[in-house]
Short mmCIF file of C-alpha atoms in Angstrom, two decimals:
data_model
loop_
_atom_site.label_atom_id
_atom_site.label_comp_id
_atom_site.label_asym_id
_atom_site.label_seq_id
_atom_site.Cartn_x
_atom_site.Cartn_y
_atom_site.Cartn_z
CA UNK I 1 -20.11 1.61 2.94
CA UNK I 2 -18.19 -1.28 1.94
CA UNK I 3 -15.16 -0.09 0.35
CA UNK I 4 -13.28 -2.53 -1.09
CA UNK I 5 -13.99 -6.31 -0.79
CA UNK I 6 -11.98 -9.08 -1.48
CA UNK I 7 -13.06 -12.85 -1.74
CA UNK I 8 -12.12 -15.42 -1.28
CA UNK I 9 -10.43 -14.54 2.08
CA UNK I 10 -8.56 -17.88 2.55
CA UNK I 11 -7.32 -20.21 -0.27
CA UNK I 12 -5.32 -23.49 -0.75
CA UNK I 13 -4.45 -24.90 -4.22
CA UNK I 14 -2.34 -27.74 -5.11
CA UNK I 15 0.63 -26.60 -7.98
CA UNK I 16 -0.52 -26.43 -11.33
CA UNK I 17 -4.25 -25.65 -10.33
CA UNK I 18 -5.95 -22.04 -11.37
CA UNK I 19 -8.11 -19.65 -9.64
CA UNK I 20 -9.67 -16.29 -9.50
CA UNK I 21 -9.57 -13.52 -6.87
CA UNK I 22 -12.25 -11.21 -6.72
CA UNK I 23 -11.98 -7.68 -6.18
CA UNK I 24 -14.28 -5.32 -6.06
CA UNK I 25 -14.91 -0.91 -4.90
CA UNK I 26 -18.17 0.45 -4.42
CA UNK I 27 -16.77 4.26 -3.71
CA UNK I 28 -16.89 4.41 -7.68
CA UNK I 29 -12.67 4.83 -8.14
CA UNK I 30 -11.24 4.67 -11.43
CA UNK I 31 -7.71 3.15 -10.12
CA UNK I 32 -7.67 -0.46 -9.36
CA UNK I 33 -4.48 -2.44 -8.28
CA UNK I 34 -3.34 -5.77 -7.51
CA UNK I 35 -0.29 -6.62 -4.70
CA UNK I 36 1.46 -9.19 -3.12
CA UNK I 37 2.88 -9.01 0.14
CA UNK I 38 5.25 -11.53 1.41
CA UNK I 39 6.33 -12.10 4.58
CA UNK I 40 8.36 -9.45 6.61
CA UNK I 41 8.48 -7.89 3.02
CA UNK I 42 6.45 -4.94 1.64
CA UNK I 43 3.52 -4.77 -0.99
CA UNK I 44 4.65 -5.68 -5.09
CA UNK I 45 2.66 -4.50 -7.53
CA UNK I 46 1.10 -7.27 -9.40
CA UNK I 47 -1.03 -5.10 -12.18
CA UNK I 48 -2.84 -1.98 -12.59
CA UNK I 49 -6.32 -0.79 -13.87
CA UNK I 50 -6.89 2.95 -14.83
CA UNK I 51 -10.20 2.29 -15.99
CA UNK I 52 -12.83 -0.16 -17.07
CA UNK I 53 -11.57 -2.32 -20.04
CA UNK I 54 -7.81 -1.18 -19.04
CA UNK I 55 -4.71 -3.36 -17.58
CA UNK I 56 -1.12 -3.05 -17.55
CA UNK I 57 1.82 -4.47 -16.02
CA UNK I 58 3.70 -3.66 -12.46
CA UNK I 59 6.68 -4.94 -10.90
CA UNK I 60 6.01 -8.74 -10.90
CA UNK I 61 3.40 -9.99 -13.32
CA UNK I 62 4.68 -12.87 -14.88
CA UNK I 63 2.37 -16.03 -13.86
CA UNK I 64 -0.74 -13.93 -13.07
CA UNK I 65 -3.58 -12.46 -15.63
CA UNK I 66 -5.97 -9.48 -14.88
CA UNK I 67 -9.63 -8.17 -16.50
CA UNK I 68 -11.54 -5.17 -15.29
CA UNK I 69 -15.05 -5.76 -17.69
CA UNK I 70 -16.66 -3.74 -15.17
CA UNK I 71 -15.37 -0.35 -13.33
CA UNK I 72 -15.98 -1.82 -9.83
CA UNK I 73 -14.73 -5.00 -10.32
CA UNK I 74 -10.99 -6.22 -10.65
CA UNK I 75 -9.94 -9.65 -10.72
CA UNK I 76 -6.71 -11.81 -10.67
CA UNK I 77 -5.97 -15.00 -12.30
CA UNK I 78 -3.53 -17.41 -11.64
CA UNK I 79 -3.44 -20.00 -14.81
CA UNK I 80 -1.76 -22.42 -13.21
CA UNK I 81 -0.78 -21.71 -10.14
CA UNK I 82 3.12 -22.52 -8.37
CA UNK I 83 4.80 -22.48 -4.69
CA UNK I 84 6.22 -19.07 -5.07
CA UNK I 85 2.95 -17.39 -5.42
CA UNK I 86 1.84 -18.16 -2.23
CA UNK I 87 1.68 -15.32 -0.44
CA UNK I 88 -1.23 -12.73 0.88
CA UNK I 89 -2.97 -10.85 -1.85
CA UNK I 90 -4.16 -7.12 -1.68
CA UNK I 91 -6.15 -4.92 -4.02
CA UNK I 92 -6.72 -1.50 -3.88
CA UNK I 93 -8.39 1.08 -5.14
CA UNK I 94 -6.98 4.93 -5.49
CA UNK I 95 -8.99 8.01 -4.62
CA UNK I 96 -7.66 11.18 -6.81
CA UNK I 97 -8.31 14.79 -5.34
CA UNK I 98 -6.47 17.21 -7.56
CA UNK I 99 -2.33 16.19 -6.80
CA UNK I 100 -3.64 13.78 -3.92
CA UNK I 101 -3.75 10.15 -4.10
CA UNK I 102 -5.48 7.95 -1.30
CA UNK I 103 -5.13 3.69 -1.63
CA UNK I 104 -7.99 2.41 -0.17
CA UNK I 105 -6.57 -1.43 0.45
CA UNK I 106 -9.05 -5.00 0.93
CA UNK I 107 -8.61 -7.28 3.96
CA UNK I 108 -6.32 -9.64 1.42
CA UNK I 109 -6.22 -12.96 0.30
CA UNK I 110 -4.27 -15.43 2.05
CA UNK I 111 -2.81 -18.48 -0.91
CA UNK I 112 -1.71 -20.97 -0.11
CA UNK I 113 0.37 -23.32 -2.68
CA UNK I 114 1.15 -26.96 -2.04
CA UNK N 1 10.24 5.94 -8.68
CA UNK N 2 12.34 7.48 -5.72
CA UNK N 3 13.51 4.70 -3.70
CA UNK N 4 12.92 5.33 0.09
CA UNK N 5 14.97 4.31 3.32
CA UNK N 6 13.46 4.18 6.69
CA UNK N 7 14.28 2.02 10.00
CA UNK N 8 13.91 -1.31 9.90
CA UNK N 9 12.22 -1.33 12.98
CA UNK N 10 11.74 0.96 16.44
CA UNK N 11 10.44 0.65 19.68
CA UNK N 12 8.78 3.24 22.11
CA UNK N 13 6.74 3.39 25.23
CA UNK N 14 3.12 4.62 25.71
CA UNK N 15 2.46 8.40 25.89
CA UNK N 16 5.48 9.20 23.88
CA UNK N 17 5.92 10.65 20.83
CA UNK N 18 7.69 8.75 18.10
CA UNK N 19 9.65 10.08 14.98
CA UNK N 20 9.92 7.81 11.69
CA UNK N 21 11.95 9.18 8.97
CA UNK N 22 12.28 8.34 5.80
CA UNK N 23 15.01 9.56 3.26
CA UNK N 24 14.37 10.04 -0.37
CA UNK N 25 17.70 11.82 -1.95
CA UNK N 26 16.25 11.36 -5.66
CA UNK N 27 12.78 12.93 -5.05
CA UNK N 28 11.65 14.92 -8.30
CA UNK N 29 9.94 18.37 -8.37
CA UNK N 30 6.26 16.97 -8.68
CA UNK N 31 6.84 13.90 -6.49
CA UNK N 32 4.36 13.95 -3.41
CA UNK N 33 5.63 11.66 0.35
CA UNK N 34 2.89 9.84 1.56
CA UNK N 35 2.66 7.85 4.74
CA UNK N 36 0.72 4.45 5.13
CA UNK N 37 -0.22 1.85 8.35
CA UNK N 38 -0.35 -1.51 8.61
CA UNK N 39 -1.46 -3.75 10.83
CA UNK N 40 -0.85 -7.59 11.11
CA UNK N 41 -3.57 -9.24 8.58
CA UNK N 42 -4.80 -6.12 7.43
CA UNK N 43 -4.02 -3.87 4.15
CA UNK N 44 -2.24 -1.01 4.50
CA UNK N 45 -4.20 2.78 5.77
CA UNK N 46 -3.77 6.02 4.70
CA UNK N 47 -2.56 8.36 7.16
CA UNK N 48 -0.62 11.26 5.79
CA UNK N 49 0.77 12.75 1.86
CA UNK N 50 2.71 16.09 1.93
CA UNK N 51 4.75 17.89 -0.83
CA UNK N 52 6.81 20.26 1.62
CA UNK N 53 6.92 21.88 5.11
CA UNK N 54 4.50 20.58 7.62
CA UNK N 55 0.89 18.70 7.19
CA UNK N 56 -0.98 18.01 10.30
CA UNK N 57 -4.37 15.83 10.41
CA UNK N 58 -6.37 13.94 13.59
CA UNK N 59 -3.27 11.03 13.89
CA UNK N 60 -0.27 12.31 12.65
CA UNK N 61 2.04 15.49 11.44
CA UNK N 62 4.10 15.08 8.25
CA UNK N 63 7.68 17.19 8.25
CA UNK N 64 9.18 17.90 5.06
CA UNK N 65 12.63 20.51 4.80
CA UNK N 66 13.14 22.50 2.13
CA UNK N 67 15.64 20.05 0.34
CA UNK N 68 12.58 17.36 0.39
CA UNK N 69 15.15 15.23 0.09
CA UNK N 70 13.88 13.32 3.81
CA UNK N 71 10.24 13.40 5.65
CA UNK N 72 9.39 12.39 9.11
CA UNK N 73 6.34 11.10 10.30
CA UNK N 74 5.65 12.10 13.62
CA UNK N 75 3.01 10.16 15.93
CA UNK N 76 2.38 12.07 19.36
CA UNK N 77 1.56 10.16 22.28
CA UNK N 78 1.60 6.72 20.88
CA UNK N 79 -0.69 3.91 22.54
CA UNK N 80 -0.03 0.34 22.05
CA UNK N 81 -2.77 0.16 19.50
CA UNK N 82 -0.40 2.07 17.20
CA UNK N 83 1.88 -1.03 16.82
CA UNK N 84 2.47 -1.60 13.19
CA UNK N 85 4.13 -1.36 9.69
CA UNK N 86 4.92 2.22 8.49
CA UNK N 87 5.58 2.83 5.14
CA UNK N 88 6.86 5.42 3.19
CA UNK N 89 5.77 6.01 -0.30
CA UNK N 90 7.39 8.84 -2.88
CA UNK N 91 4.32 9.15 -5.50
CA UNK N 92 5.25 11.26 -8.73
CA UNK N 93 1.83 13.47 -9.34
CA UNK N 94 0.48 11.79 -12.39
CA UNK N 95 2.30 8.30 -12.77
CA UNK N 96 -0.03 5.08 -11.55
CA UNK N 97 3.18 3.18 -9.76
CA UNK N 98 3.65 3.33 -6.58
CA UNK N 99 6.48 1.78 -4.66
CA UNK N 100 6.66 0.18 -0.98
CA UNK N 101 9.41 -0.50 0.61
CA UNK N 102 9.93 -2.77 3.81
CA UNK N 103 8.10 -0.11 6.30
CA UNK N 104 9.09 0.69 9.56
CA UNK N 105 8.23 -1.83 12.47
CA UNK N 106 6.85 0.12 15.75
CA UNK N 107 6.76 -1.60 18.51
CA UNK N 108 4.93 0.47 21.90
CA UNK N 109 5.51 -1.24 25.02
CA UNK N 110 3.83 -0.92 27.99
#
């Protein structure tokens, strides 16, 4: 069982340059999220899926673009890509029992932005 | 979104049992405290969510009063493999935001 997988694992880009992070769940979870984690600091929320075709906004979205086209699969864009978004990316995805909720976090993504 | 407060960082020794509280004075009535781990280069883990009194799985017991208004996450004989980030989380049942703070550094010496 997999869980949730994030690639690239490692990243460099030079300012101004785009990419795409990959996320994606195989335990079937509605709830997909994107963070950043800086250092000494704890997680931001980037965006937020609730479902497949769904996206909205967290704490610190501005410079960064999200799709979910499939339920599994989450991904983060950077357009064009600036120093203060290096940092290490996580995703998650959120396990509902009744009242409960469960994150069940990547390995992250660390960027790197010259 | 409650906002949490915990210890910036703690130390303790092998075998003991350490005591992390967190204090959330503007918890809400459907608001559930839930405890997560992190280790260096790794997301954060699950360990522990509670609404009030005490929870108790495999790694760890959750304390809540009857105020809610502060939790503590207690970790009983600690090894130094439980060095890491410990974050407290106040999740309102039904909202999709969830806030972390700066976590809790443990440190378990030798």
């Amino acid at each position: 069982n997999a869980g949730v997988t994030q690639t690239p694992k490692f990243r460099v880009l030079k300012t101004g340059q785009s990419m795409t992070l990959l996320c994606a769940q195989d335990m079937n979870h509605e709830y997909m999220y994107w963070y950043r984690q800086d250092p000494g600091m704890g997680l931001r929320l980037i965006h937020y899926s609730v479902g497949e075709g769904t996206t909205a906004k967290g704490e610190v979205p501005d410079g960064y673009n999200v799709s979910r086209l499939k339920k599994q699969n989450f991904l983060l864009g950077l357009e064009s890509a600036a120093p203060s978004q290096t940092s290490v990316y996580f995703c998650a995805s959120i396990k509902k029992e009744g009242q409960k909720n469960i994150q069940y976090f990547g390995a992250g993504t660390r960027l790197s932005v010259l | 979104l409650a906002k949490t407060t915990q210890p910036i960082s703690m130390d303790s020794y092998e075998g003991q049992e350490v005591n992390i509280t967190c204090s959330h004075n503007n918890i809400a009535t459907n608001d559930y405290i839930t405890w997560y781990q992190q280790f260096p280069s790794q997301g954060p883990r699950f360990i522990i969510q509670g609404y009030k009194t005490k929870v108790t799985n495999e790694v760890a017991s959750l304390f809540i009063p009857a105020d809610r208004k502060s939790s503590t996450l207690s970790l009983p004989r600690v090894s130094l493999s439980d060095t890491a980030v410990y974050y407290c989380l106040v999740v309102k049942g039904g909202t999709y935001k969830y806030i972390f703070g700066t976590g809790t550094r443990l440190k378990v010496l030798a």
